[in-house]
Amino acid sequence: MAVRLLRAPRRASGGSPPIAIGSTVGPLRGNAARCRTGARGRAALCLALLALVLPAQGQTLPDQRQRLAAARRDAALATARASDLARDAAAERDAADKARAEEAALAARVTVAEANLAAARARQAIAAQLLADQQGRLAAQQAPVARLLAALTALARRPALVTIAQPGSVDDLVHVRAVLGGALPVVRARTDAVRQAIAATRSLQADAAQAAAALRQSRIRLEADRTALARLEADHRRRSQALGRNAMSESDRALALGERARDLIDSLDAGAIASATATELAALPGPLPRPLAAGSVAPPPLHGVYRLPVRGRLVTGLDELSDSGVRARGLTFAVAPNAAVRAPAGGIVRYARAFRGYRGIVIIDHGDGWTSLVTGLAAPQVRVGQRVAAGAPLGRAATGEEPQVTVELRRRGRPMDIAALLG
């Protein structure tokens, strides 16, 4: 009994078309012996060639051109930002150098202020010593006057009668008064000069003290300005280093985006070459069907449409030899992250879960020994025993970098050529 595969609409809502489109040519080695007519073989060959050479939905020519324009725009923006950051870093370095020069000038001014303060303190000490010497001279010059004043005080305390009664006392008193009257102007003249010198010295001492206080305040302000400039220089240095690092990062990003733009240009060129190759190959006549081997029995004819479960770029074809020497038993497609994966044909789900390194696996039994194996799902959305129709969602592809989905069609355990069955 032949397997009746359910025919799905060619443009079902949200579904995959019966054919996936790729941007590179891979060696898909189909088995033309299973084609029943030459027309069907030519159709299968054309479909396989188109699946190999035309761009995928996520990587169509307009999409690639849009990605190229975006990469160029991002590269230009990154280059401009790197230039701006480099210019800002240079400005910060100039500001730091200026702050450092101003700090050096302030340090010199602090040194001068310290020297002036030391000189003011020395002048203050000299004025204090001079004042002490002048006060000593004044005391020495005022000593006779002090003695005279003591004598006059003693005479003033004596009663007048006693002075008159004492012989010679009146004469002595007159003599003392005469001497005192002559000595006082001389003593007063000498002490006036000393008093003036003392007043001048005290004025010098006060000026020196005031200058020293002003110099101390100036030195404190200069030290504060010097500290602020040192802090400002350090801030400018830090900003300059941060801007320099950001400029280098943006420059590296611009280089990476430029490389990406060049890769996209190469991809566009490869896509154009692949399209031309597909056109030339499609114009060639299809292969003639080969006769069945002696003693072999042809599989039951398939009716309906077998569709590919995903849209993507074909990376591995049937019976293709891998680097490790293993031949592929199905088709492997590079797809967009989180791409929808749909049932290639109707049937019953026999297995639906993760298996070793193949991520999520779904096995669909189509009946009469026909099964489909779909691997590379992030998480199957069907359960065992569930009946699915062609195009029904099975899950979504992984979200990692360049996820891949593999589909294998088997007849009683033997890999079958999918290209010959695509409708």
Short mmCIF file of C-alpha atoms in Angstrom, two decimals:
data_model
loop_
_atom_site.label_atom_id
_atom_site.label_comp_id
_atom_site.label_asym_id
_atom_site.label_seq_id
_atom_site.Cartn_x
_atom_site.Cartn_y
_atom_site.Cartn_z
CA MET A 1 0.00 0.00 0.00
CA ALA A 2 1.49 3.34 -1.04
CA VAL A 3 1.89 6.17 1.44
CA ARG A 4 -0.45 9.08 0.84
CA LEU A 5 1.40 12.27 1.82
CA LEU A 6 -0.89 15.18 2.65
CA ARG A 7 -0.49 18.10 0.24
CA ALA A 8 0.09 21.42 1.97
CA PRO A 9 -0.62 24.84 0.43
CA ARG A 10 2.40 26.33 -1.24
CA ARG A 11 2.07 29.65 0.65
CA ALA A 12 0.48 28.64 3.93
CA SER A 13 0.28 31.40 6.56
CA GLY A 14 3.46 31.34 8.60
CA GLY A 15 4.57 28.09 6.98
CA SER A 16 7.58 27.16 4.92
CA PRO A 17 7.33 26.76 1.17
CA PRO A 18 8.00 23.32 -0.27
CA ILE A 19 11.52 24.45 -1.25
CA ALA A 20 14.31 26.02 0.79
CA ILE A 21 16.56 28.50 -0.96
CA GLY A 22 20.34 28.60 -0.37
CA SER A 23 23.17 30.93 -1.37
CA THR A 24 25.98 28.42 -1.98
CA VAL A 25 26.24 25.36 -4.19
CA GLY A 26 26.65 22.09 -2.28
CA PRO A 27 27.21 18.66 -3.72
CA LEU A 28 23.74 17.12 -3.45
CA ARG A 29 24.06 13.65 -4.86
CA GLY A 30 20.54 12.55 -5.65
CA ASN A 31 19.56 9.06 -6.58
CA ALA A 32 17.97 9.43 -10.00
CA ALA A 33 17.20 5.72 -10.08
CA ARG A 34 14.10 6.42 -8.00
CA CYS A 35 12.68 8.85 -10.58
CA ARG A 36 9.98 7.15 -12.63
CA THR A 37 9.99 9.50 -15.61
CA GLY A 38 12.46 11.83 -17.32
CA ALA A 39 10.20 14.84 -16.74
CA ARG A 40 10.03 14.16 -13.03
CA GLY A 41 13.84 13.76 -12.89
CA ARG A 42 14.38 17.08 -14.64
CA ALA A 43 11.96 18.79 -12.26
CA ALA A 44 13.70 17.30 -9.23
CA LEU A 45 17.12 18.37 -10.53
CA CYS A 46 15.95 21.94 -11.16
CA LEU A 47 14.41 22.13 -7.71
CA ALA A 48 17.58 20.83 -6.09
CA LEU A 49 19.76 23.27 -8.03
CA LEU A 50 17.53 26.17 -7.09
CA ALA A 51 17.63 25.07 -3.46
CA LEU A 52 21.41 25.09 -3.63
CA VAL A 53 22.21 28.34 -5.39
CA LEU A 54 19.49 30.89 -4.68
CA PRO A 55 19.62 32.98 -1.47
CA ALA A 56 17.51 32.07 1.56
CA GLN A 57 14.62 34.10 2.92
CA GLY A 58 16.72 35.51 5.75
CA GLN A 59 19.61 36.19 3.33
CA THR A 60 17.95 37.48 0.18
CA LEU A 61 19.77 39.97 -1.99
CA PRO A 62 17.84 43.01 -0.64
CA ASP A 63 18.49 41.81 2.91
CA GLN A 64 22.19 41.41 2.21
CA ARG A 65 22.34 44.86 0.65
CA GLN A 66 20.54 46.27 3.66
CA ARG A 67 23.01 44.53 5.98
CA LEU A 68 25.88 45.91 3.88
CA ALA A 69 24.51 49.46 4.11
CA ALA A 70 24.01 49.05 7.87
CA ALA A 71 27.56 47.72 8.29
CA ARG A 72 28.99 50.62 6.29
CA ARG A 73 26.92 53.11 8.27
CA ASP A 74 27.99 51.58 11.59
CA ALA A 75 31.63 51.56 10.45
CA ALA A 76 31.42 55.26 9.51
CA LEU A 77 29.80 56.12 12.84
CA ALA A 78 32.42 54.11 14.75
CA THR A 79 35.23 55.83 12.82
CA ALA A 80 33.76 59.28 13.52
CA ARG A 81 33.29 58.45 17.19
CA ALA A 82 36.87 57.16 17.42
CA SER A 83 38.10 60.45 15.90
CA ASP A 84 35.99 62.48 18.33
CA LEU A 85 37.25 60.47 21.29
CA ALA A 86 40.86 60.82 20.13
CA ARG A 87 40.39 64.59 19.77
CA ASP A 88 38.79 64.81 23.22
CA ALA A 89 41.64 62.74 24.67
CA ALA A 90 44.19 65.13 23.12
CA ALA A 91 42.28 68.11 24.55
CA GLU A 92 42.26 66.48 27.98
CA ARG A 93 46.00 65.87 27.72
CA ASP A 94 46.53 69.54 26.78
CA ALA A 95 44.38 70.63 29.73
CA ALA A 96 46.37 68.32 32.02
CA ASP A 97 49.66 69.76 30.74
CA LYS A 98 48.33 73.29 31.25
CA ALA A 99 47.22 72.45 34.78
CA ARG A 100 50.62 70.92 35.46
CA ALA A 101 52.38 74.08 34.22
CA GLU A 102 50.13 76.26 36.38
CA GLU A 103 50.85 73.97 39.31
CA ALA A 104 54.59 74.40 38.74
CA ALA A 105 54.15 78.19 38.61
CA LEU A 106 52.18 78.09 41.85
CA ALA A 107 54.85 75.92 43.42
CA ALA A 108 57.43 78.58 42.50
CA ARG A 109 55.18 81.28 43.97
CA VAL A 110 54.82 79.22 47.14
CA THR A 111 58.62 79.04 47.38
CA VAL A 112 58.87 82.82 46.96
CA ALA A 113 56.15 83.33 49.57
CA GLU A 114 58.03 81.08 52.00
CA ALA A 115 61.22 83.08 51.41
CA ASN A 116 59.37 86.38 51.95
CA LEU A 117 57.78 84.98 55.09
CA ALA A 118 61.20 84.00 56.42
CA ALA A 119 62.52 87.51 55.63
CA ALA A 120 59.53 89.10 57.38
CA ARG A 121 60.13 86.95 60.44
CA ALA A 122 63.79 87.96 60.41
CA ARG A 123 62.83 91.65 60.18
CA GLN A 124 60.37 91.15 63.02
CA ALA A 125 63.11 89.58 65.16
CA ILE A 126 65.52 92.42 64.32
CA ALA A 127 62.86 95.02 65.26
CA ALA A 128 62.23 93.22 68.56
CA GLN A 129 65.97 93.19 69.35
CA LEU A 130 66.29 96.86 68.38
CA LEU A 131 63.32 97.74 70.57
CA ALA A 132 64.88 95.93 73.52
CA ASP A 133 68.20 97.77 73.02
CA GLN A 134 66.48 101.15 72.75
CA GLN A 135 64.42 100.46 75.83
CA GLY A 136 67.67 99.65 77.68
CA ARG A 137 69.30 102.91 76.55
CA LEU A 138 66.20 104.86 77.56
CA ALA A 139 66.30 103.32 81.01
CA ALA A 140 70.01 104.18 81.33
CA GLN A 141 69.43 107.78 80.26
CA GLN A 142 66.45 108.18 82.55
CA ALA A 143 68.38 106.89 85.62
CA PRO A 144 69.70 110.40 86.73
CA VAL A 145 66.25 111.86 86.38
CA ALA A 146 64.88 109.03 88.46
CA ARG A 147 67.42 109.73 91.19
CA LEU A 148 66.59 113.45 91.08
CA LEU A 149 62.94 112.70 91.30
CA ALA A 150 63.61 110.48 94.30
CA ALA A 151 65.54 113.28 95.99
CA LEU A 152 62.83 115.81 95.25
CA THR A 153 60.27 113.43 96.58
CA ALA A 154 62.26 113.05 99.79
CA LEU A 155 62.57 116.82 100.12
CA ALA A 156 58.91 117.31 99.45
CA ARG A 157 58.03 114.93 102.23
CA ARG A 158 60.13 116.86 104.79
CA PRO A 159 58.23 119.52 106.73
CA ALA A 160 59.05 123.11 105.77
CA LEU A 161 59.80 124.12 109.40
CA VAL A 162 62.37 121.37 109.70
CA THR A 163 64.02 122.50 106.51
CA ILE A 164 64.18 126.13 107.69
CA ALA A 165 65.37 125.18 111.17
CA GLN A 166 68.17 122.98 109.85
CA PRO A 167 71.33 124.93 109.14
CA GLY A 168 72.15 125.15 105.47
CA SER A 169 69.01 123.40 104.39
CA VAL A 170 67.61 126.39 102.57
CA ASP A 171 70.80 126.85 100.62
CA ASP A 172 70.86 123.19 99.71
CA LEU A 173 67.27 123.34 98.61
CA VAL A 174 67.93 126.32 96.39
CA HIS A 175 71.01 124.65 95.02
CA VAL A 176 69.11 121.40 94.30
CA ARG A 177 66.31 123.25 92.59
CA ALA A 178 68.80 125.12 90.44
CA VAL A 179 70.58 121.91 89.46
CA LEU A 180 67.30 120.18 88.76
CA GLY A 181 66.07 123.08 86.67
CA GLY A 182 69.22 122.93 84.55
CA ALA A 183 69.34 119.12 84.21
CA LEU A 184 65.74 118.45 83.38
CA PRO A 185 65.80 120.05 79.89
CA VAL A 186 68.92 118.08 78.99
CA VAL A 187 67.45 114.80 80.22
CA ARG A 188 64.15 115.56 78.51
CA ALA A 189 65.94 116.27 75.20
CA ARG A 190 67.91 113.04 75.41
CA THR A 191 64.91 110.92 76.29
CA ASP A 192 62.75 112.46 73.57
CA ALA A 193 65.07 111.08 70.88
CA VAL A 194 65.01 107.67 72.53
CA ARG A 195 61.21 107.78 72.77
CA GLN A 196 60.95 108.62 69.06
CA ALA A 197 63.28 105.75 68.18
CA ILE A 198 61.21 103.41 70.35
CA ALA A 199 58.00 104.54 68.62
CA ALA A 200 59.58 104.00 65.18
CA THR A 201 60.82 100.56 66.22
CA ARG A 202 57.38 99.61 67.51
CA SER A 203 55.88 100.76 64.19
CA LEU A 204 58.42 98.63 62.31
CA GLN A 205 57.64 95.69 64.56
CA ALA A 206 53.90 96.08 63.94
CA ASP A 207 54.45 96.35 60.17
CA ALA A 208 56.67 93.26 60.20
CA ALA A 209 54.06 91.31 62.17
CA GLN A 210 51.31 92.41 59.78
CA ALA A 211 53.42 91.49 56.73
CA ALA A 212 54.22 88.09 58.24
CA ALA A 213 50.52 87.43 58.85
CA ALA A 214 49.67 88.44 55.27
CA LEU A 215 52.42 86.21 53.91
CA ARG A 216 51.15 83.29 55.97
CA GLN A 217 47.64 83.75 54.55
CA SER A 218 49.04 84.08 51.02
CA ARG A 219 51.08 80.90 51.47
CA ILE A 220 47.98 79.02 52.69
CA ARG A 221 45.98 80.20 49.65
CA LEU A 222 48.80 79.25 47.28
CA GLU A 223 49.03 75.78 48.80
CA ALA A 224 45.26 75.35 48.40
CA ASP A 225 45.44 76.46 44.74
CA ARG A 226 48.37 74.14 44.17
CA THR A 227 46.44 71.20 45.63
CA ALA A 228 43.38 72.04 43.50
CA LEU A 229 45.51 72.22 40.35
CA ALA A 230 47.14 68.88 41.17
CA ARG A 231 43.68 67.34 41.59
CA LEU A 232 42.53 68.96 38.33
CA GLU A 233 45.58 67.61 36.50
CA ALA A 234 44.90 64.11 37.83
CA ASP A 235 41.26 64.34 36.68
CA HIS A 236 42.34 65.46 33.20
CA ARG A 237 44.86 62.61 33.04
CA ARG A 238 42.24 60.06 34.01
CA ARG A 239 39.73 61.40 31.49
CA SER A 240 42.40 61.46 28.80
CA GLN A 241 43.30 57.83 29.47
CA ALA A 242 39.62 56.77 29.50
CA LEU A 243 38.93 58.63 26.25
CA GLY A 244 42.05 57.10 24.71
CA ARG A 245 40.88 53.61 25.61
CA ASN A 246 37.41 54.34 24.23
CA ALA A 247 38.95 55.72 21.04
CA MET A 248 40.98 52.54 20.58
CA SER A 249 37.88 50.42 21.21
CA GLU A 250 35.85 52.39 18.66
CA SER A 251 38.71 52.17 16.17
CA ASP A 252 38.83 48.39 16.57
CA ARG A 253 35.04 48.28 16.18
CA ALA A 254 35.28 50.35 13.00
CA LEU A 255 37.89 47.95 11.63
CA ALA A 256 35.68 44.96 12.48
CA LEU A 257 32.67 46.59 10.82
CA GLY A 258 34.79 47.35 7.76
CA GLU A 259 35.80 43.70 7.57
CA ARG A 260 32.15 42.73 7.90
CA ALA A 261 31.23 45.09 5.06
CA ARG A 262 33.92 43.54 2.86
CA ASP A 263 32.62 40.06 3.73
CA LEU A 264 29.11 41.14 2.77
CA ILE A 265 30.42 42.50 -0.54
CA ASP A 266 32.12 39.16 -1.19
CA SER A 267 28.87 37.39 -0.26
CA LEU A 268 26.93 39.57 -2.70
CA ASP A 269 29.43 38.74 -5.43
CA ALA A 270 29.17 35.04 -4.61
CA GLY A 271 25.37 35.30 -4.67
CA ALA A 272 25.46 36.93 -8.11
CA ILE A 273 27.76 34.19 -9.40
CA ALA A 274 25.52 31.51 -7.84
CA SER A 275 22.42 33.03 -9.46
CA ALA A 276 24.11 33.04 -12.86
CA THR A 277 25.21 29.45 -12.33
CA ALA A 278 21.67 28.44 -11.35
CA THR A 279 20.28 30.04 -14.51
CA GLU A 280 22.78 28.18 -16.67
CA LEU A 281 22.18 24.86 -14.92
CA ALA A 282 18.41 25.23 -15.09
CA ALA A 283 18.67 25.58 -18.88
CA LEU A 284 20.43 22.20 -19.17
CA PRO A 285 18.38 19.05 -19.92
CA GLY A 286 17.56 16.85 -16.95
CA PRO A 287 19.26 13.48 -16.37
CA LEU A 288 17.82 10.32 -17.84
CA PRO A 289 16.44 7.88 -15.28
CA ARG A 290 18.67 4.92 -14.61
CA PRO A 291 17.18 1.44 -14.62
CA LEU A 292 16.70 -0.35 -11.35
CA ALA A 293 19.33 -2.84 -10.29
CA ALA A 294 18.64 -6.48 -11.05
CA GLY A 295 16.48 -8.08 -8.38
CA SER A 296 15.58 -4.77 -6.65
CA VAL A 297 12.01 -3.67 -6.07
CA ALA A 298 11.00 -0.05 -6.56
CA PRO A 299 9.39 1.65 -3.54
CA PRO A 300 5.69 2.41 -3.73
CA PRO A 301 4.96 5.60 -5.63
CA LEU A 302 4.47 8.65 -3.45
CA HIS A 303 1.47 10.85 -3.92
CA GLY A 304 1.27 14.38 -2.62
CA VAL A 305 3.94 16.89 -1.64
CA TYR A 306 6.97 16.46 0.55
CA ARG A 307 8.21 19.82 1.76
CA LEU A 308 11.35 20.97 3.51
CA PRO A 309 10.77 21.83 7.19
CA VAL A 310 12.72 25.12 7.22
CA ARG A 311 13.95 27.99 5.10
CA GLY A 312 17.71 28.30 5.04
CA ARG A 313 20.99 27.77 3.26
CA LEU A 314 21.94 24.21 2.34
CA VAL A 315 25.28 23.33 3.91
CA THR A 316 25.32 19.53 3.60
CA GLY A 317 23.69 17.40 0.88
CA LEU A 318 22.60 13.78 0.83
CA ASP A 319 25.49 11.29 0.74
CA GLU A 320 28.00 14.13 1.07
CA LEU A 321 31.27 13.11 2.73
CA SER A 322 32.15 15.12 5.84
CA ASP A 323 35.65 16.00 7.07
CA SER A 324 35.49 13.04 9.46
CA GLY A 325 34.68 10.63 6.61
CA VAL A 326 30.98 10.14 7.45
CA ARG A 327 28.41 10.38 4.67
CA ALA A 328 25.34 12.51 5.28
CA ARG A 329 21.99 10.70 5.37
CA GLY A 330 19.90 13.83 4.88
CA LEU A 331 19.98 17.56 4.21
CA THR A 332 21.39 20.10 6.66
CA PHE A 333 20.41 23.77 6.48
CA ALA A 334 21.86 26.86 8.16
CA VAL A 335 18.84 28.82 9.37
CA ALA A 336 18.08 32.04 11.17
CA PRO A 337 18.02 31.87 14.98
CA ASN A 338 14.60 30.90 16.36
CA ALA A 339 13.37 30.03 12.85
CA ALA A 340 10.08 28.13 12.59
CA VAL A 341 10.39 24.37 11.91
CA ARG A 342 7.39 22.62 10.36
CA ALA A 343 6.41 19.05 9.53
CA PRO A 344 7.59 18.03 6.04
CA ALA A 345 4.56 15.72 5.65
CA GLY A 346 1.65 14.42 7.69
CA GLY A 347 1.98 11.56 10.14
CA ILE A 348 2.19 10.51 13.80
CA VAL A 349 4.93 11.77 16.13
CA ARG A 350 6.94 8.81 17.43
CA TYR A 351 9.73 10.70 19.22
CA ALA A 352 9.95 14.31 20.43
CA ARG A 353 12.68 15.34 22.86
CA ALA A 354 16.37 16.21 23.11
CA PHE A 355 18.87 13.50 22.26
CA ARG A 356 22.60 13.79 23.03
CA GLY A 357 24.21 16.55 20.97
CA TYR A 358 21.41 16.83 18.41
CA ARG A 359 19.29 19.22 20.53
CA GLY A 360 15.56 18.57 20.04
CA ILE A 361 14.62 15.66 17.74
CA VAL A 362 11.24 14.89 16.19
CA ILE A 363 10.54 11.59 14.38
CA ILE A 364 7.35 11.45 12.31
CA ASP A 365 5.88 8.14 11.07
CA HIS A 366 4.16 8.65 7.70
CA GLY A 367 3.03 5.02 7.45
CA ASP A 368 4.07 2.11 5.21
CA GLY A 369 7.67 2.33 6.46
CA TRP A 370 8.18 6.03 5.63
CA THR A 371 9.63 8.21 8.44
CA SER A 372 11.10 11.69 8.71
CA LEU A 373 13.76 12.71 11.21
CA VAL A 374 14.13 16.43 12.03
CA THR A 375 16.99 17.53 14.33
CA GLY A 376 18.29 20.85 15.62
CA LEU A 377 15.16 22.11 17.41
CA ALA A 378 15.54 24.22 20.52
CA ALA A 379 12.56 22.49 22.14
CA PRO A 380 9.96 20.33 20.34
CA GLN A 381 6.42 21.69 20.55
CA VAL A 382 4.73 18.36 19.78
CA ARG A 383 4.26 15.28 21.89
CA VAL A 384 4.61 11.58 21.20
CA GLY A 385 1.48 10.10 19.63
CA GLN A 386 0.26 13.41 18.27
CA ARG A 387 -0.93 13.43 14.65
CA VAL A 388 0.45 16.33 12.63
CA ALA A 389 -0.37 17.58 9.17
CA ALA A 390 2.10 18.73 6.56
CA GLY A 391 3.30 22.22 7.50
CA ALA A 392 2.23 21.90 11.15
CA PRO A 393 4.67 23.58 13.57
CA LEU A 394 7.12 21.23 15.25
CA GLY A 395 9.07 23.88 17.17
CA ARG A 396 11.75 26.45 16.55
CA ALA A 397 15.43 26.32 15.73
CA ALA A 398 18.08 27.10 18.32
CA THR A 399 19.06 30.69 19.11
CA GLY A 400 22.83 30.26 19.10
CA GLU A 401 25.31 31.36 16.46
CA GLU A 402 24.48 29.90 13.01
CA PRO A 403 21.98 27.22 14.13
CA GLN A 404 21.45 24.26 11.80
CA VAL A 405 18.47 21.99 11.15
CA THR A 406 18.79 18.54 9.55
CA VAL A 407 16.01 16.54 7.87
CA GLU A 408 16.25 12.86 6.89
CA LEU A 409 13.64 10.88 4.95
CA ARG A 410 13.80 7.08 5.33
CA ARG A 411 12.01 4.13 3.81
CA ARG A 412 12.22 1.13 6.17
CA GLY A 413 15.42 2.54 7.66
CA ARG A 414 17.11 3.38 4.35
CA PRO A 415 17.88 7.05 3.55
CA MET A 416 15.86 8.32 0.59
CA ASP A 417 16.49 11.17 -1.85
CA ILE A 418 14.36 14.13 -0.74
CA ALA A 419 15.00 16.17 -3.89
CA ALA A 420 13.13 13.63 -6.01
CA LEU A 421 10.02 13.95 -3.83
CA LEU A 422 9.76 17.72 -3.46
CA GLY A 423 6.60 19.17 -4.95
#
